[in-house]
PDB file of C-alpha atoms in Angstrom:
ATOM      1  CA  MET A   1       2.178 -15.786  -4.339  1.00  0.00           C
ATOM      2  CA  GLY A   2       1.017 -14.054  -7.487  1.00  0.00           C
ATOM      3  CA  TRP A   3       1.382 -11.585 -10.299  1.00  0.00           C
ATOM      4  CA  LEU A   4      -0.333  -8.231 -10.873  1.00  0.00           C
ATOM      5  CA  ARG A   5      -0.469  -6.215 -14.076  1.00  0.00           C
ATOM      6  CA  TYR A   6      -1.332  -2.542 -13.671  1.00  0.00           C
ATOM      7  CA  ASN A   7      -3.169  -1.199 -16.725  1.00  0.00           C
ATOM      8  CA  TYR A   8      -3.778   2.544 -16.844  1.00  0.00           C
ATOM      9  CA  ASN A   9      -5.912   4.418 -19.348  1.00  0.00           C
ATOM     10  CA  ASN A  10      -4.155   6.900 -21.623  1.00  0.00           C
ATOM     11  CA  THR A  11      -0.694   5.445 -21.066  1.00  0.00           C
ATOM     12  CA  ASP A  12       1.685   3.530 -23.245  1.00  0.00           C
ATOM     13  CA  SER A  13       1.229  -0.152 -22.395  1.00  0.00           C
ATOM     14  CA  ASP A  14       5.028  -0.456 -22.027  1.00  0.00           C
ATOM     15  CA  SER A  15       4.798   1.821 -18.980  1.00  0.00           C
ATOM     16  CA  ASP A  16       2.122  -0.291 -17.246  1.00  0.00           C
ATOM     17  CA  PRO A  17       4.116  -2.279 -14.670  1.00  0.00           C
ATOM     18  CA  ASP A  18       4.029  -5.945 -13.763  1.00  0.00           C
ATOM     19  CA  GLU A  19       4.454  -6.807 -10.099  1.00  0.00           C
ATOM     20  CA  PHE A  20       5.237 -10.188  -8.567  1.00  0.00           C
ATOM     21  CA  TYR A  21       4.447 -10.817  -4.913  1.00  0.00           C
ATOM     22  CA  VAL A  22       4.668 -13.395  -2.145  1.00  0.00           C
ATOM     23  CA  GLY A  23       3.249 -13.318   1.367  1.00  0.00           C
ATOM     24  CA  VAL A  24       3.022 -15.439   4.495  1.00  0.00           C
ATOM     25  CA  SER A  25       0.843 -15.239   7.572  1.00  0.00           C
ATOM     26  CA  TYR A  26       0.752 -16.784  11.001  1.00  0.00           C
ATOM     27  CA  SER A  27      -1.897 -16.132  13.610  1.00  0.00           C
ATOM     28  CA  MET A  28      -2.558 -12.380  13.559  1.00  0.00           C
ATOM     29  CA  PHE A  29       0.635 -11.406  11.678  1.00  0.00           C
ATOM     30  CA  SER A  30       1.370 -11.244   7.951  1.00  0.00           C
ATOM     31  CA  ALA A  31       4.432 -10.268   5.951  1.00  0.00           C
ATOM     32  CA  GLY A  32       5.049  -9.895   2.258  1.00  0.00           C
ATOM     33  CA  TYR A  33       7.324  -8.782  -0.520  1.00  0.00           C
ATOM     34  CA  ALA A  34       6.531  -7.368  -3.981  1.00  0.00           C
ATOM     35  CA  TYR A  35       8.939  -6.854  -6.874  1.00  0.00           C
ATOM     36  CA  SER A  36       8.659  -5.103 -10.227  1.00  0.00           C
ATOM     37  CA  PRO A  37      11.530  -5.415 -12.715  1.00  0.00           C
ATOM     38  CA  ASP A  38      10.375  -2.372 -14.749  1.00  0.00           C
ATOM     39  CA  TRP A  39       8.415   0.119 -12.655  1.00  0.00           C
ATOM     40  CA  PHE A  40       6.233   2.265 -14.959  1.00  0.00           C
ATOM     41  CA  GLY A  41       8.522   1.770 -17.950  1.00  0.00           C
ATOM     42  CA  SER A  42      11.521   3.211 -16.112  1.00  0.00           C
ATOM     43  CA  ASP A  43      13.723   0.122 -16.615  1.00  0.00           C
ATOM     44  CA  GLU A  44      14.306   0.384 -12.860  1.00  0.00           C
ATOM     45  CA  GLU A  45      13.437  -2.124 -10.163  1.00  0.00           C
ATOM     46  CA  SER A  46      10.900  -1.513  -7.430  1.00  0.00           C
ATOM     47  CA  HIS A  47      10.649  -3.434  -4.159  1.00  0.00           C
ATOM     48  CA  TYR A  48       8.021  -3.298  -1.399  1.00  0.00           C
ATOM     49  CA  ILE A  49       8.072  -5.143   1.926  1.00  0.00           C
ATOM     50  CA  TYR A  50       5.311  -5.021   4.520  1.00  0.00           C
ATOM     51  CA  LEU A  51       4.177  -6.320   7.893  1.00  0.00           C
ATOM     52  CA  THR A  52       0.553  -6.379   9.070  1.00  0.00           C
ATOM     53  CA  PHE A  53      -1.220  -7.116  12.319  1.00  0.00           C
ATOM     54  CA  ASP A  54      -4.945  -7.935  12.638  1.00  0.00           C
ATOM     55  CA  TYR A  55      -6.684  -8.554  15.938  1.00  0.00           C
ATOM     56  CA  THR A  56     -10.339  -8.831  16.941  1.00  0.00           C
ATOM     57  CA  LEU A  57     -11.255  -6.735  19.959  1.00  0.00           C
ATOM     58  CA  GLY A  58     -14.509  -7.025  21.902  1.00  0.00           C
ATOM     59  CA  TYR A  59     -17.861  -6.615  20.121  1.00  0.00           C
ATOM     60  CA  ASP A  60     -16.321  -7.963  16.868  1.00  0.00           C
ATOM     61  CA  VAL A  61     -14.371  -4.758  16.279  1.00  0.00           C
ATOM     62  CA  GLY A  62     -11.159  -5.384  14.361  1.00  0.00           C
ATOM     63  CA  LEU A  63      -7.878  -3.618  15.010  1.00  0.00           C
ATOM     64  CA  SER A  64      -5.440  -3.529  12.112  1.00  0.00           C
ATOM     65  CA  ALA A  65      -1.986  -2.042  11.710  1.00  0.00           C
ATOM     66  CA  SER A  66       0.560  -2.169   8.918  1.00  0.00           C
ATOM     67  CA  VAL A  67       3.906  -0.767   7.932  1.00  0.00           C
ATOM     68  CA  GLY A  68       5.587  -1.034   4.534  1.00  0.00           C
ATOM     69  CA  ARG A  69       8.742   0.141   2.828  1.00  0.00           C
ATOM     70  CA  SER A  70       9.107   1.091  -0.871  1.00  0.00           C
ATOM     71  CA  PHE A  71      12.665   1.013  -2.184  1.00  0.00           C
ATOM     72  CA  GLY A  72      14.828   0.255  -5.184  1.00  0.00           C
ATOM     73  CA  ASP A  73      16.305   2.061  -8.184  1.00  0.00           C
ATOM     74  CA  ALA A  74      12.862   3.314  -9.245  1.00  0.00           C
ATOM     75  CA  TYR A  75      12.654   5.413  -6.078  1.00  0.00           C
ATOM     76  CA  GLU A  76      16.078   7.065  -6.466  1.00  0.00           C
ATOM     77  CA  ASP A  77      16.600   9.126  -3.297  1.00  0.00           C
ATOM     78  CA  TYR A  78      12.937   8.947  -2.265  1.00  0.00           C
ATOM     79  CA  GLU A  79      12.538   5.555  -0.672  1.00  0.00           C
ATOM     80  CA  TYR A  80       9.761   5.772   1.884  1.00  0.00           C
ATOM     81  CA  THR A  81       7.845   4.030   4.637  1.00  0.00           C
ATOM     82  CA  ASP A  82       4.039   3.975   4.824  1.00  0.00           C
ATOM     83  CA  TYR A  83       1.892   3.104   7.817  1.00  0.00           C
ATOM     84  CA  LYS A  84      -1.734   2.513   8.755  1.00  0.00           C
ATOM     85  CA  ILE A  85      -3.629   1.857  11.971  1.00  0.00           C
ATOM     86  CA  GLY A  86      -7.365   1.406  12.078  1.00  0.00           C
ATOM     87  CA  LEU A  87     -10.557  -0.073  13.439  1.00  0.00           C
ATOM     88  CA  ASN A  88     -13.229  -1.921  11.464  1.00  0.00           C
ATOM     89  CA  LYS A  89     -16.577  -3.564  12.044  1.00  0.00           C
ATOM     90  CA  ASP A  90     -19.104  -5.444   9.922  1.00  0.00           C
ATOM     91  CA  MET A  91     -22.684  -4.277  10.412  1.00  0.00           C
ATOM     92  CA  MET A  92     -25.692  -5.228   8.290  1.00  0.00           C
ATOM     93  CA  GLY A  93     -23.420  -6.757   5.633  1.00  0.00           C
ATOM     94  CA  ILE A  94     -21.319  -3.595   5.300  1.00  0.00           C
ATOM     95  CA  ASN A  95     -17.739  -3.262   6.529  1.00  0.00           C
ATOM     96  CA  PHE A  96     -17.013   0.092   8.157  1.00  0.00           C
ATOM     97  CA  ASP A  97     -13.387   1.123   8.596  1.00  0.00           C
ATOM     98  CA  VAL A  98     -11.716   4.177  10.102  1.00  0.00           C
ATOM     99  CA  SER A  99      -7.940   4.320   9.655  1.00  0.00           C
ATOM    100  CA  TYR A 100      -5.112   6.766  10.145  1.00  0.00           C
ATOM    101  CA  VAL A 101      -2.756   6.500   7.147  1.00  0.00           C
ATOM    102  CA  GLY A 102       0.529   8.228   6.367  1.00  0.00           C
ATOM    103  CA  SER A 103       4.109   8.015   5.172  1.00  0.00           C
ATOM    104  CA  ASP A 104       7.487   9.554   5.901  1.00  0.00           C
ATOM    105  CA  LEU A 105       7.642  11.373   2.537  1.00  0.00           C
ATOM    106  CA  SER A 106       8.537  15.042   2.897  1.00  0.00           C
ATOM    107  CA  ASP A 107       6.578  17.687   0.952  1.00  0.00           C
ATOM    108  CA  ASP A 108       9.440  17.989  -1.573  1.00  0.00           C
ATOM    109  CA  GLU A 109       9.602  14.227  -2.066  1.00  0.00           C
ATOM    110  CA  CYS A 110       5.837  14.073  -2.493  1.00  0.00           C
ATOM    111  CA  THR A 111       5.774  16.785  -5.170  1.00  0.00           C
ATOM    112  CA  SER A 112       8.670  15.077  -6.990  1.00  0.00           C
ATOM    113  CA  TYR A 113       6.212  12.218  -7.662  1.00  0.00           C
ATOM    114  CA  GLY A 114       3.797  14.745  -9.189  1.00  0.00           C
ATOM    115  CA  TYR A 115       1.398  14.907  -6.233  1.00  0.00           C
ATOM    116  CA  ALA A 116       0.164  17.996  -4.414  1.00  0.00           C
ATOM    117  CA  GLU A 117       1.891  18.425  -1.048  1.00  0.00           C
ATOM    118  CA  SER A 118      -1.367  17.790   0.795  1.00  0.00           C
ATOM    119  CA  ASN A 119      -1.772  14.368  -0.888  1.00  0.00           C
ATOM    120  CA  CYS A 120       1.046  12.943   1.222  1.00  0.00           C
ATOM    121  CA  ASP A 121      -0.044  14.389   4.565  1.00  0.00           C
ATOM    122  CA  PRO A 122      -1.185  11.811   7.122  1.00  0.00           C
ATOM    123  CA  ARG A 123      -4.968  11.577   7.217  1.00  0.00           C
ATOM    124  CA  LEU A 124      -7.970   9.854   8.653  1.00  0.00           C
ATOM    125  CA  ILE A 125      -9.830   7.725   6.087  1.00  0.00           C
ATOM    126  CA  LEU A 126     -13.397   6.502   6.573  1.00  0.00           C
ATOM    127  CA  THR A 127     -14.550   3.626   4.385  1.00  0.00           C
ATOM    128  CA  ALA A 128     -17.774   1.667   3.947  1.00  0.00           C
ATOM    129  CA  SER A 129     -17.614  -1.378   1.661  1.00  0.00           C
ATOM    130  CA  LYS A 130     -19.821  -4.282   0.669  1.00  0.00           C
ATOM    131  CA  GLU A 131     -18.899  -7.493  -1.118  1.00  0.00           C
ATOM    132  CA  PHE A 132     -21.220  -8.959  -3.724  1.00  0.00           C
TER     133      PHE A 132
END
């Protein structure tokens, strides 16, 4: 359970949204819900629900999968589902992750949010991260 405040440079602070969230987990499954009463100063509500699955395969390789749904007045006719499936492994203190990520947004829906069409195409993402 918590609260997030998104602060963006070069924006009016009234358009930086607050988001409240709650989540639960059991074994290898997690679920959660996030709510914003005023998404980016639109005076419209935003909702996000998600399910995740995390499982350790052999050789300490992790398998993760998630699906989420964005909806509410802030999304008008462009409510969408996002998904991710990936593998990860810690080696030498660095976490390596390769994931396939996408959504069901059409090219027209994607550009309506101000993104280039290619920004919403499904893609493979490689990540290396280290915690300090």
